[in-house]
Coordinates of C-alpha atoms in Angstrom, one line a residue:
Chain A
X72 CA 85.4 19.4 -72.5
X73 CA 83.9 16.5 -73.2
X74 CA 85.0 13.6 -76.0
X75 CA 87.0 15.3 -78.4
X76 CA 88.7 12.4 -80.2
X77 CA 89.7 13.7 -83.5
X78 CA 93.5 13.2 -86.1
X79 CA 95.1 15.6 -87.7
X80 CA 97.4 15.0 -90.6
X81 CA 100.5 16.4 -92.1
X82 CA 100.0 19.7 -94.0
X83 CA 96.0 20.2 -92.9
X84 CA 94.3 23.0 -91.6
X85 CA 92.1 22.4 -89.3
X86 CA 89.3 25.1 -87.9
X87 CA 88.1 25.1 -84.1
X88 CA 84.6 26.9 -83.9
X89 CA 82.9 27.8 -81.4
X90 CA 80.7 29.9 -79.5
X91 CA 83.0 32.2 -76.5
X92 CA 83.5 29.4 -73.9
X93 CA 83.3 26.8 -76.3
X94 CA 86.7 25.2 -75.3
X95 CA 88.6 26.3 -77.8
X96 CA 90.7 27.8 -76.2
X97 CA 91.3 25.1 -73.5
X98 CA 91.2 22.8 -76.3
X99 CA 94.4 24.6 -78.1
X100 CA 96.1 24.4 -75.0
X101 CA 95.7 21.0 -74.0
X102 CA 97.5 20.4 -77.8
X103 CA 100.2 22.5 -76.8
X104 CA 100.8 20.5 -73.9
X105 CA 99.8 23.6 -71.0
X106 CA 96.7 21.3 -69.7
X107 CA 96.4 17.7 -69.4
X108 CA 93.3 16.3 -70.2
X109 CA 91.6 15.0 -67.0
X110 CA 91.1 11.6 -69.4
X111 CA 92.3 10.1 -72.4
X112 CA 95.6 11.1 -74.5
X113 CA 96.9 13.6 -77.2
X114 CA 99.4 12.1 -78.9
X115 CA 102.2 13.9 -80.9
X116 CA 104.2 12.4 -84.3
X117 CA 103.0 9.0 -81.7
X118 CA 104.4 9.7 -78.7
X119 CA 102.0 10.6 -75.6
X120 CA 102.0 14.4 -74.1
X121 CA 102.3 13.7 -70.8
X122 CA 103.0 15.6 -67.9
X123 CA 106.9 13.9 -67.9
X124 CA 107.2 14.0 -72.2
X125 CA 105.3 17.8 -72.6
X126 CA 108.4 19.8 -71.8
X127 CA 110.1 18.1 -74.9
X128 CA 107.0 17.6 -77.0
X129 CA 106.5 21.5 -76.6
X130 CA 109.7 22.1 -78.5
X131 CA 107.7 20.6 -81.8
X132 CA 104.8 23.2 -81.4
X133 CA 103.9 26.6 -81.8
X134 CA 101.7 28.2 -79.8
X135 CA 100.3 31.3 -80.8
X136 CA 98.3 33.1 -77.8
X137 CA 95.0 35.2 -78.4
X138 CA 96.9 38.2 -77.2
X139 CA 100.8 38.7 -78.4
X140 CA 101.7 38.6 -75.1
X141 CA 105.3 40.2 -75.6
X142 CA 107.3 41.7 -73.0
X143 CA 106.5 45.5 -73.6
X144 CA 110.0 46.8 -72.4
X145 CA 111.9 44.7 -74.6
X146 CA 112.8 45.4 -78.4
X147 CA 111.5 42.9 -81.0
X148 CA 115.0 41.1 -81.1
X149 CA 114.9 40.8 -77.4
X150 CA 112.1 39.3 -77.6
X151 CA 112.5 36.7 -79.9
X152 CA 116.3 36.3 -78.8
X153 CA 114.7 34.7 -75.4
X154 CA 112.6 32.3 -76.8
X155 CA 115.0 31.7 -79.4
X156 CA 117.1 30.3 -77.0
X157 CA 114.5 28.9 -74.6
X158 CA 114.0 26.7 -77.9
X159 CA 117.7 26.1 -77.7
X160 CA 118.3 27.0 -81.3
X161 CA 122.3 26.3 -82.5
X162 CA 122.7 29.5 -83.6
X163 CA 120.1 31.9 -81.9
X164 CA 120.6 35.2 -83.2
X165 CA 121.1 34.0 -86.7
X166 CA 117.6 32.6 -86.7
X167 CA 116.4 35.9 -85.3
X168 CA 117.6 37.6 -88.3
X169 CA 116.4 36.0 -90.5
X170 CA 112.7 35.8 -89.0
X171 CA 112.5 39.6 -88.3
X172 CA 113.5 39.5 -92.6
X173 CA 110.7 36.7 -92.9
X174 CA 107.9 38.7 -91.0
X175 CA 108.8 42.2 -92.7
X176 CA 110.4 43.7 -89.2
X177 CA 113.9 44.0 -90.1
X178 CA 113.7 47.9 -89.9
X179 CA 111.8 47.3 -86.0
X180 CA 113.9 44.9 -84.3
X181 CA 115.5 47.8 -82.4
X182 CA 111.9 48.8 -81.2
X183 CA 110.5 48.5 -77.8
X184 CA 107.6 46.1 -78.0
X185 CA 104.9 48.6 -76.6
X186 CA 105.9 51.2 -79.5
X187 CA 104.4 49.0 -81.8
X188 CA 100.4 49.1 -83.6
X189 CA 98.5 45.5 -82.5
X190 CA 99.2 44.4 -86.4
X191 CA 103.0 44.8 -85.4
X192 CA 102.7 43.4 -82.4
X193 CA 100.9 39.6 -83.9
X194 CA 103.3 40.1 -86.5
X195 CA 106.1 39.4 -83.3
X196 CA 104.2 36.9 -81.5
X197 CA 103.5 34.7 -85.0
X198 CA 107.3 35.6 -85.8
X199 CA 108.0 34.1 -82.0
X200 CA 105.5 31.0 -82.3
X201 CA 107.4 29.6 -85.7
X202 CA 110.9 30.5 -84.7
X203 CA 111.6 27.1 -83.9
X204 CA 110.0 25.6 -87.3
X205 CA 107.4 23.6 -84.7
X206 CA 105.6 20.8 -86.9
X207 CA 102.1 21.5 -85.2
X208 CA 101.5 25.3 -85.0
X209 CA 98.4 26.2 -82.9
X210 CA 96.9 29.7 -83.9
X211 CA 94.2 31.0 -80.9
X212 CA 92.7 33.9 -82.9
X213 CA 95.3 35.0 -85.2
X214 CA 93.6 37.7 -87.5
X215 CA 91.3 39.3 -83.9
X216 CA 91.6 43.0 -84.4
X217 CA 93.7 43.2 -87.0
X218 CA 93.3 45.3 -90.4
X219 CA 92.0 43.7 -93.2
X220 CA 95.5 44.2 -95.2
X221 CA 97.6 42.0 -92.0
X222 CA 94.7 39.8 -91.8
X223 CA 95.3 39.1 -95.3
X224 CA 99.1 37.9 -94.6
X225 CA 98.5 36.2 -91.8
X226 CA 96.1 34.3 -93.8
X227 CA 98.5 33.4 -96.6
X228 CA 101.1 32.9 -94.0
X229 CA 98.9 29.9 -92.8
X230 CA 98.4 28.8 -96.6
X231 CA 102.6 28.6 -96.8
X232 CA 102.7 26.9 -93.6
X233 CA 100.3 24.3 -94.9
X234 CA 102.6 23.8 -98.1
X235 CA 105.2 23.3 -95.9
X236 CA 103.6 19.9 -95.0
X237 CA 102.9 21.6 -91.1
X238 CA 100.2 20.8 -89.3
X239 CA 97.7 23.3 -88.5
X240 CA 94.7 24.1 -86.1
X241 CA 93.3 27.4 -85.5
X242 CA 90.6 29.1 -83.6
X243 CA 88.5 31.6 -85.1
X244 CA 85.2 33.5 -84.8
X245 CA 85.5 34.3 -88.2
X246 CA 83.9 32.2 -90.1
X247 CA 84.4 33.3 -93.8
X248 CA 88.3 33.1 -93.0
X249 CA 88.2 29.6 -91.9
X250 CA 85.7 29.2 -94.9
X251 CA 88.5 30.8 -96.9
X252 CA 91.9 28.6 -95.6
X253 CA 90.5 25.5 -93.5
X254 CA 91.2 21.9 -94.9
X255 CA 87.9 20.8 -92.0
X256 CA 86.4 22.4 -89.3
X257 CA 85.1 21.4 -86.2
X258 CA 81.9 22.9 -84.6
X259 CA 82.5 22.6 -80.8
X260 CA 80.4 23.5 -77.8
X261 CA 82.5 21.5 -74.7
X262 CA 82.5 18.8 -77.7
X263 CA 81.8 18.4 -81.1
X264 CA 78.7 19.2 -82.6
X265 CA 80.3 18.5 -86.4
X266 CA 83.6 17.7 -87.6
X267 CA 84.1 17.8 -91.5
X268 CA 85.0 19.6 -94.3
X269 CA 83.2 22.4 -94.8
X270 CA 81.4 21.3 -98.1
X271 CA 80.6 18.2 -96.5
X272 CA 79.0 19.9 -93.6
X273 CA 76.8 22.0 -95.8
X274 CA 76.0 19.4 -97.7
X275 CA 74.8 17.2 -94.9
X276 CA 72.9 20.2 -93.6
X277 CA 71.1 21.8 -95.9
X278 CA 71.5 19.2 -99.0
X279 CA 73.0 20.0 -102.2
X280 CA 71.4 23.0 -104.9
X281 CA 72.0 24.2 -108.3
X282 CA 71.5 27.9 -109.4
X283 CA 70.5 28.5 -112.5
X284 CA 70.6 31.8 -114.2
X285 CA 68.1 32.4 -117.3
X286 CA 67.9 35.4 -119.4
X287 CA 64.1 35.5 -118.4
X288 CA 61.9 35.7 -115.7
X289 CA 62.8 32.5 -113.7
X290 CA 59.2 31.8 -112.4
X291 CA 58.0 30.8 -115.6
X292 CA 60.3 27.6 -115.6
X293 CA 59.8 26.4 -111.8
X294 CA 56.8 24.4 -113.3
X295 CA 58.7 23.1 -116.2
X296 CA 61.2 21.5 -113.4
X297 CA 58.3 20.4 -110.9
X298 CA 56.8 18.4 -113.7
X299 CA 60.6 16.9 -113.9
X300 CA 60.2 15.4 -110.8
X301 CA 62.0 18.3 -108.8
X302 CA 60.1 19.3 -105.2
X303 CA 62.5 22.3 -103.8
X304 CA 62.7 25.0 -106.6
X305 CA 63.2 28.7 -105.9
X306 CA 62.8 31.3 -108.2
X307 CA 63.7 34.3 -107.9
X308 CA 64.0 37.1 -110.4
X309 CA 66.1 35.9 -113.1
X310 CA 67.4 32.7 -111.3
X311 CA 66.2 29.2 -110.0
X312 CA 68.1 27.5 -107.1
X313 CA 66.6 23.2 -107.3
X314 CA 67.8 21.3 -104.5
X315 CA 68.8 17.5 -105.9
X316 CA 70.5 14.6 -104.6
X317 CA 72.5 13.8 -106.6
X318 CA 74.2 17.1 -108.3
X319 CA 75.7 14.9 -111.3
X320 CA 73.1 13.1 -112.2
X321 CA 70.4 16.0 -111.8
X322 CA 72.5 18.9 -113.3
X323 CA 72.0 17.7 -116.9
X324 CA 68.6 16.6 -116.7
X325 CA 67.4 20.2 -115.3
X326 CA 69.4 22.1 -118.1
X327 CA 67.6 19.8 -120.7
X328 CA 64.3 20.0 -119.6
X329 CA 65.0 24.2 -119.6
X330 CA 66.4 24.8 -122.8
X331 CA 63.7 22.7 -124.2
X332 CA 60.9 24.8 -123.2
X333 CA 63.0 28.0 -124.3
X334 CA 64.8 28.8 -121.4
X335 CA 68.4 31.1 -122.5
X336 CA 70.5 29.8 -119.7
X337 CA 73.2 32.1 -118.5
X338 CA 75.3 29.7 -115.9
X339 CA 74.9 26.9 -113.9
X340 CA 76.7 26.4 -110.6
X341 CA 77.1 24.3 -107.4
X342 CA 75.2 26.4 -105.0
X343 CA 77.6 27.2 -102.0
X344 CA 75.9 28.2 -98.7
X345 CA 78.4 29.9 -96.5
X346 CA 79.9 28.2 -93.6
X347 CA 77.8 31.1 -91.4
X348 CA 74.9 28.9 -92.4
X349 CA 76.2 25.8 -91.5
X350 CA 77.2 27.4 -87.8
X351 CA 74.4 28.8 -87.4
X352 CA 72.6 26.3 -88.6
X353 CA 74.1 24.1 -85.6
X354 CA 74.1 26.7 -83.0
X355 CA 70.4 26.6 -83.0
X356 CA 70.4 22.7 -82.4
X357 CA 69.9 21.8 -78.4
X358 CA 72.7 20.8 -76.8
Chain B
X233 CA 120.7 25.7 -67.7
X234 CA 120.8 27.6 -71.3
X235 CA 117.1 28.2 -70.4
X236 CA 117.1 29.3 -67.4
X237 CA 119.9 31.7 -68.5
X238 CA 117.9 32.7 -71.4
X239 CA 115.1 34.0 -68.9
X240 CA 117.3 35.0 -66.5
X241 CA 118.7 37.1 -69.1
X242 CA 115.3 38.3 -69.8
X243 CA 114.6 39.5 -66.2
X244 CA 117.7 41.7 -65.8
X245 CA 117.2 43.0 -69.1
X246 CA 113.7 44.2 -67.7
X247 CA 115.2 45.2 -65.1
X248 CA 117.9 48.0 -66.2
X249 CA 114.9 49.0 -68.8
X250 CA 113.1 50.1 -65.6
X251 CA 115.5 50.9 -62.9
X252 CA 112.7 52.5 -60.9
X253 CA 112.0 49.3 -59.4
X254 CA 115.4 49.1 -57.5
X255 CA 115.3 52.7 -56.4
X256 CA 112.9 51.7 -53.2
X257 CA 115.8 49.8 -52.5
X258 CA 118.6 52.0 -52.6
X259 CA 116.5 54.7 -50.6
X260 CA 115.8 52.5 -48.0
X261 CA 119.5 51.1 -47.8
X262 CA 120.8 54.6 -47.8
X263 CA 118.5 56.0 -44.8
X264 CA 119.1 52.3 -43.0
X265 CA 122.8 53.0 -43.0
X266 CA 122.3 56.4 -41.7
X267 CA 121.2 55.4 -38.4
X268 CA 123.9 53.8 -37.2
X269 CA 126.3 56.9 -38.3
X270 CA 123.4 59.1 -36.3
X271 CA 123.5 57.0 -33.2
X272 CA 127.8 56.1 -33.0
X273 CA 128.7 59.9 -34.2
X274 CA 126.7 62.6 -34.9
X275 CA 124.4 62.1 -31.7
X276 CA 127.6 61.8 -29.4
X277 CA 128.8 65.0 -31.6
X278 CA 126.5 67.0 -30.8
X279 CA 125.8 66.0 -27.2
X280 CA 128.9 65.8 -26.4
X281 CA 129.2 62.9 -24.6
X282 CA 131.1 60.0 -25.3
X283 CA 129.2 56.8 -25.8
X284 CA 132.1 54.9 -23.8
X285 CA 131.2 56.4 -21.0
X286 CA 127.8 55.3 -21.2
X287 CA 126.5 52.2 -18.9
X288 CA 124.2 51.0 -21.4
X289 CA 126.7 49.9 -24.0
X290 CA 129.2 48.7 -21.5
X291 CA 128.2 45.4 -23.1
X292 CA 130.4 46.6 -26.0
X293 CA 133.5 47.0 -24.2
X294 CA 133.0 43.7 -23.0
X295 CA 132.2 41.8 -26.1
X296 CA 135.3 43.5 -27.6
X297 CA 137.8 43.5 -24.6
X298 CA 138.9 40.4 -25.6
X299 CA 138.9 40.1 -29.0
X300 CA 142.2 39.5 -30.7
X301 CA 141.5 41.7 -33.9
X302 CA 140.1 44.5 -31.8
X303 CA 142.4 43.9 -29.1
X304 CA 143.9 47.3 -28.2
X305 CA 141.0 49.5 -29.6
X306 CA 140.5 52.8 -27.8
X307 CA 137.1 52.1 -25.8
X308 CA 134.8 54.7 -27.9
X309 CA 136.3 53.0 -31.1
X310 CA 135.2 49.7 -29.7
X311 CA 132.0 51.1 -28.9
X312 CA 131.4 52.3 -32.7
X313 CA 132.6 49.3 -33.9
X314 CA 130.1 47.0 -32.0
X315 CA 127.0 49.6 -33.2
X316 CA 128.2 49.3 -36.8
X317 CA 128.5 45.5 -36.4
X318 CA 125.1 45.1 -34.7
X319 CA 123.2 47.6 -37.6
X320 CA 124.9 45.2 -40.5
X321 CA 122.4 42.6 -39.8
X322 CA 119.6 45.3 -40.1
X323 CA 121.7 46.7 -43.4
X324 CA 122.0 43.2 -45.0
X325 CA 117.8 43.0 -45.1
X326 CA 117.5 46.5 -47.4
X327 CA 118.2 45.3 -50.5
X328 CA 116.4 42.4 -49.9
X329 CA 113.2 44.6 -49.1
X330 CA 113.6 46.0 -52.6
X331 CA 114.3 42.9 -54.3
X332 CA 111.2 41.5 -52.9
X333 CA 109.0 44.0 -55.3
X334 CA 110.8 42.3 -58.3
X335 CA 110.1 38.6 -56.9
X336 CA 106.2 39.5 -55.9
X337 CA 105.7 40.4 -59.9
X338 CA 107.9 37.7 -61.2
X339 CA 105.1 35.8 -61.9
X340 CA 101.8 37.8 -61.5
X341 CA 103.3 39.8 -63.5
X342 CA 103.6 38.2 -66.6
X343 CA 99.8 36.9 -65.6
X344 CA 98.7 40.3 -65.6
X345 CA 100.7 41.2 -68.6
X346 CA 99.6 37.7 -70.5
X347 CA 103.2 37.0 -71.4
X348 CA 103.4 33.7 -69.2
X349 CA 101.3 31.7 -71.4
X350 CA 104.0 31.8 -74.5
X351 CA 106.7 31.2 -71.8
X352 CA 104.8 28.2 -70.4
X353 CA 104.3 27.2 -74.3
X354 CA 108.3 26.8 -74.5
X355 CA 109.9 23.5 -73.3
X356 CA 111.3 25.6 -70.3
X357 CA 110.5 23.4 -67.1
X358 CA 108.7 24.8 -64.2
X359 CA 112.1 23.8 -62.3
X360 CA 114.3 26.2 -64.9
X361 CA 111.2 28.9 -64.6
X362 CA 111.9 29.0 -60.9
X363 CA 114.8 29.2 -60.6
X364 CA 115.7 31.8 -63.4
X365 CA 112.5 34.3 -61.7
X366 CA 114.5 33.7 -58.5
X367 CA 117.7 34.5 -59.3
X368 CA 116.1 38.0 -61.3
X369 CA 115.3 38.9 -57.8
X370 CA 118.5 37.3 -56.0
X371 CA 121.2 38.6 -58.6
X372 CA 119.8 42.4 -57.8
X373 CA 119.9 42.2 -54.6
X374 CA 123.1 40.7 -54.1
X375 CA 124.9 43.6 -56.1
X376 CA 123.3 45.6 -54.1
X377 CA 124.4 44.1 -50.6
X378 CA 127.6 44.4 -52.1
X379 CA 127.3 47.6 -53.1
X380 CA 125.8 48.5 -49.9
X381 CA 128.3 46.9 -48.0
X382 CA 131.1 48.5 -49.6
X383 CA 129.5 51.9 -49.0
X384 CA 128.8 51.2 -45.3
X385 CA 132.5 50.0 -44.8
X386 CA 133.4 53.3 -46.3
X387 CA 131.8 55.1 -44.8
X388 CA 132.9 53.6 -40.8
X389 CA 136.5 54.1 -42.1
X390 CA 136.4 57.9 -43.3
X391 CA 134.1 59.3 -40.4
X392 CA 134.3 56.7 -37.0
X393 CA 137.1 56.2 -35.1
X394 CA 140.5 54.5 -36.2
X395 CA 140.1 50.4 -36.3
X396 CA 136.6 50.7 -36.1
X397 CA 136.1 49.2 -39.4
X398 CA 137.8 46.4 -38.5
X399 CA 134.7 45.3 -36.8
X400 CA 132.9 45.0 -40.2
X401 CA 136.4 43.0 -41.9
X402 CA 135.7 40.2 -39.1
X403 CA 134.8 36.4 -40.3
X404 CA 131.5 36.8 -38.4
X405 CA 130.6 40.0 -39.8
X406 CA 131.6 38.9 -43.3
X407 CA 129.6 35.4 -42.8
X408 CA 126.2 37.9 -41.9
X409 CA 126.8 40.2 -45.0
X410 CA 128.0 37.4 -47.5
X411 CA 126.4 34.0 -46.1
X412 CA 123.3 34.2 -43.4
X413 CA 122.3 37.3 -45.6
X414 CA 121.7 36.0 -49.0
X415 CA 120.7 32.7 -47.6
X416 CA 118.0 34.5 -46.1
X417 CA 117.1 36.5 -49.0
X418 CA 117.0 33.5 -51.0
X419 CA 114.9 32.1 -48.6
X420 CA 112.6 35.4 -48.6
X421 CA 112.4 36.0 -52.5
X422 CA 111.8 32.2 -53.1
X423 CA 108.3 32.4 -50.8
X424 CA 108.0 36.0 -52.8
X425 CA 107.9 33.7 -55.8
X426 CA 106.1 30.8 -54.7
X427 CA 103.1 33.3 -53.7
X428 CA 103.5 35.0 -56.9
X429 CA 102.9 31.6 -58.6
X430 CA 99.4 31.6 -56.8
X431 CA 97.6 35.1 -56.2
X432 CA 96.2 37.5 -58.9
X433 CA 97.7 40.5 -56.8
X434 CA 101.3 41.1 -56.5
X435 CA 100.8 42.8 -53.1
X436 CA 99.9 39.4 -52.0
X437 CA 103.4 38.0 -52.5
X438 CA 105.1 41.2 -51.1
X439 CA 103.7 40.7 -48.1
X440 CA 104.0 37.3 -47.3
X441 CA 107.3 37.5 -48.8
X442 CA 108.2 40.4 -46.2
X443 CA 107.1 38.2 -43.1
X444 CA 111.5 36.5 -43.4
X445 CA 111.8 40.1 -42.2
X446 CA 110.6 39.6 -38.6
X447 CA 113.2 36.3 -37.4
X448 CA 116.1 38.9 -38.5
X449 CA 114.4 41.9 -36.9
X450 CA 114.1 39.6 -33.3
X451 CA 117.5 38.2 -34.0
X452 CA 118.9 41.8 -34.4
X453 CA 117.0 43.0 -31.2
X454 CA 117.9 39.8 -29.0
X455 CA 121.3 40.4 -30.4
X456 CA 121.5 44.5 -29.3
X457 CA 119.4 43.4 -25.8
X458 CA 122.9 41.7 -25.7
X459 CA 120.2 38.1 -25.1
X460 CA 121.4 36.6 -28.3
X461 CA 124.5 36.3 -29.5
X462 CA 125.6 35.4 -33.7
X463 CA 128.7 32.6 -32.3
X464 CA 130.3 30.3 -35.1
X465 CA 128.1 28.0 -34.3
X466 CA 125.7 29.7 -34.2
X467 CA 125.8 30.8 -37.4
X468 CA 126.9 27.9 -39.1
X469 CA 123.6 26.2 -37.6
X470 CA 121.5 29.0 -38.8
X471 CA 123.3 28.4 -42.3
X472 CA 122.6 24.8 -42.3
X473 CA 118.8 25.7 -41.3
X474 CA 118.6 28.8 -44.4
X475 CA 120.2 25.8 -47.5
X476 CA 117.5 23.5 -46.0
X477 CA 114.9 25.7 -46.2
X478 CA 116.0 27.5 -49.3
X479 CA 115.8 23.7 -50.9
X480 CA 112.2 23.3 -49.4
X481 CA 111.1 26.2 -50.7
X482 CA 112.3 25.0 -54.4
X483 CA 110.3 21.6 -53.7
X484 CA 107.2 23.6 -52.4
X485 CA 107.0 26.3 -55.2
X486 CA 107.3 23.2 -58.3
X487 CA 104.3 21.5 -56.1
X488 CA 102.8 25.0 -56.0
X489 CA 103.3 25.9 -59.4
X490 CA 99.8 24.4 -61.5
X491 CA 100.2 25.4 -65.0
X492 CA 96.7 24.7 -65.3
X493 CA 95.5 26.8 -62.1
X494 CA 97.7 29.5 -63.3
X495 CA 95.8 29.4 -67.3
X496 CA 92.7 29.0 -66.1
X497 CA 91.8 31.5 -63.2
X498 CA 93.9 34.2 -64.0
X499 CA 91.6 37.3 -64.9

């Protein structure tokens, strides 16, 4: 890793992408206090994680690992029973209960962790990482391999999390979830290529465009808007995608110039290029 | 010490979940005391000879002749009871052969299984995570030296001759079962651990664990050869010796124990 100096703030997501080997990982566990960064600081609510505060500092994080990593011949509430009082909770098995009703597996606390699907299973090990309400929760991979319908919940389990003013940073391959849930994102390969929101990254990478749909054949009007002054126009079918610099300002000029030369305009809209782009987009840049 | 409780907990939980991991143990235990009821009765049963009358183990009658709580014994009893004494050194090791399977894992283990890195996510101190994988080991094979014990002693006083068992009630043979034994299986399962801490392979740590095995195994031979003998002080030394060590051992394994090593390289 190599100069990763970034702040996170109360109640933001924050995205970690990256190619495998990227550091993500090693970058999630140096937050969580497992690594110690072989320069510079990570500092928590102010105070430093070093090797003598980290064992106190880890009881304000969650750490969720990119496999569940639950012992397999324990039942669920065994499970969470041990780390429930590894965290030292006042009243352990009270705060069991109530996360097994919080995560849906009231009815499997009495199963043995290796009888359990994969969905289960992250369903335990997210139960485990907030038991102990951590302010900073730190999610390696959270939706990897699951079905579409537990990906879903994890996802709005990450949105509540956020309204619950915690602080979050996850790791992710996949790109149209953290597209979906993250506050910023940043690109890393050993350090960062990008760190941003993800508008702002596309906007600084490809420039802002606005899609136009007509009610006619769109390649009529792409001379209408080149006469306007406009150099990038795509048309395509029934639309035109004009990239501008400055979206306000150009936006009512281009619908002017249209509907004066007979244009039947359908919608306008913000083009959004998908954070795919953007990666990619930085991926093919040289290290 | 809620922690380390709280994993401990954990460990014997894992434990009676899969009981094959003791039963090794209680094999080996169970054939280990045979011997000594093959060589001090059955053998002299069915040879017909009595083992008093033999010159080799005149160094029995000796030792014993003079003892005030065997004072008296008829000479084939004192005989049995010096074979059953010397074998309780061997007897005491057993369990801790078997416990050393549950230390060799302790932490490869939960490498292998990928359940170390939540632990090590927890505020529970590499101190507290030693300790508690320790005692997982220790606490088994305590019970069963115990249990092991109580069987042996059972055993002497239902099928050897009268008072022999009194051998096994003496100070010194207490102080080997209940002291210098668990001292030295401390000793063993903490270097179990310590290895565990620092090899991908559990077989590692098992062996290097097992190497305690061969100062008891000489001090059990010196002792029978009649070269060596377990005195008071003797013991008390060899006591003294085991808590140092046994507190090394804690030092070394926290110097060993690289969070960072363990994370990183584990495949």
């Amino acid at each position: 890793m190599d100069d990763l100096s970034f702040a996170l703030e109360a109640g933001e997501i924050f995205a970690l992408l990256g190619p495998n080997g990227a550091g993500k990982t090693t970058t999630l566990r140096m937050l969580a206090g497992l690594i110690e960064p072989t320069s510079g600081f990570i500092r928590v609510g102010g105070q430093v994680l070093s090797r003598h505060a980290a064992p106190r500092l880890r009881g304000r994080i969650g750490l969720l690992t990119e496999t569940p990593g639950l012992w397999e011949r324990l039942t669920v509430r065994q499970n969470l029973l041990v780390y429930a009082r590894l965290y030292r909770l006042s009243d352990a098995a009270a705060a069991v209960d109530e996360a097994l009703e919080a995560f849906g597996l009231r009815d499997r606390g009495r199963d043995a962790a290796v009888e359990l699907s994969k969905g289960l299973k992250q369903r335990v090990a997210l139960a485990r990482t907030l038991l102990h309400r951590p302010d900073i929760v730190l999610l390696d991979e959270p939706t990897a391999g699951l079905d579409p319908e537990s990906a879903r919940d994890v996802r709005e389990l990450v949105r509540r999390l956020r309204s619950e003013r915690r602080t979050i940073v996850i790791s992710s391959h996949n790109l149209d979830e953290v597209e979906r849930i993250a506050d910023r994102v940043g690109v890393m390969r050993a350090r960062f290529l990008a760190l941003d929101t993800p508008a702002a990254l596309h906007a600084r990478l490809f420039g802002a465009r606005v899609r136009v749909s007509l009610r006619q054949p769109a390649a009529a009007f792409a001379d209408v808007l080149a006469r306007a002054g406009f150099a990038d126009i795509q048309a395509q079918d029934r639309m035109l995608s004009i990239a501008v610099d400055d979206e306000e300002g150009a936006t009512p000029t281009i619908v002017r110039r249209l509907v004066e030369s007979g244009a039947e305009i359908v919608s306008v809209i913000r083009e959004q290029a998908r954070l795919e782009d953007v990666y990619l987009r930085l991926m093919e840049r040289r290290p | 010490m809620s922690r380390m409780l709280a994993l401990l907990g954990k460990e014997l939980s894992e434990l009676r979940r899969n009981p094959a991991l003791v039963v090794p143990a209680v094999i080996a235990g169970g054939l280990s005391m045979l011997l000594p009821f093959i060589v001090a009765i059955i053998v002299p049963a069915a040879t017909g000879e009595r083992l008093s009358e033999s010159s080799d183990l005149e160094i029995a009658l000796e030792m014993y002749g003079d003892h005030p709580a065997l004072r008296g014994l008829d000479p084939e009893a004192a005989v049995q009871a010096w074979i059953f004494q010397q074998f309780l050194v061997l007897l005491v090791l057993t369990p801790v052969a078997g416990a050393m399977s549950v230390a060799a894992y302790s932490i490869v283990g939960e490498k292998q299984a990928r359940t170390l890195e939540p632990l090590l996510a927890t505020p529970l101190t590499t101190f507290e995570l030693l300790v508690a994988k320790v005692c997982g080991a220790f606490v088994p094979a305590l019970v069963l030296t115990a249990a092991t014990f109580l069987v042996y002693a059972g055993g002497v006083m239902m099928f050897a001759q009268p008072g022999a068992v009194r051998a096994l009630l003496l100070p010194r043979s207490l102080a080997v079962t209940f002291v210098l034994g668990p001292l030295a299986a401390l000793a063993a399962l903490q270097l179990a651990v310590c290895v565990s801490s620092r090899v991908n392979d559990a077989r590692s740590a098992q062996q290097i664990g097992a190497l305690v095995v061969l100062p008891v195994t000489a001090a059990f031979i010196l002792q029978i050869t009649g070269m060596f003998q377990l005195t008071g002080p003797v013991m008390a030394a060899a006591a003294l010796v085991l808590v140092g060590v046994n507190a090394a051992l804690m030092l070394l394994g926290i110097r060993l124990f690289q969070r960072e090593s363990i994370l990183t390289r584990w495949k």
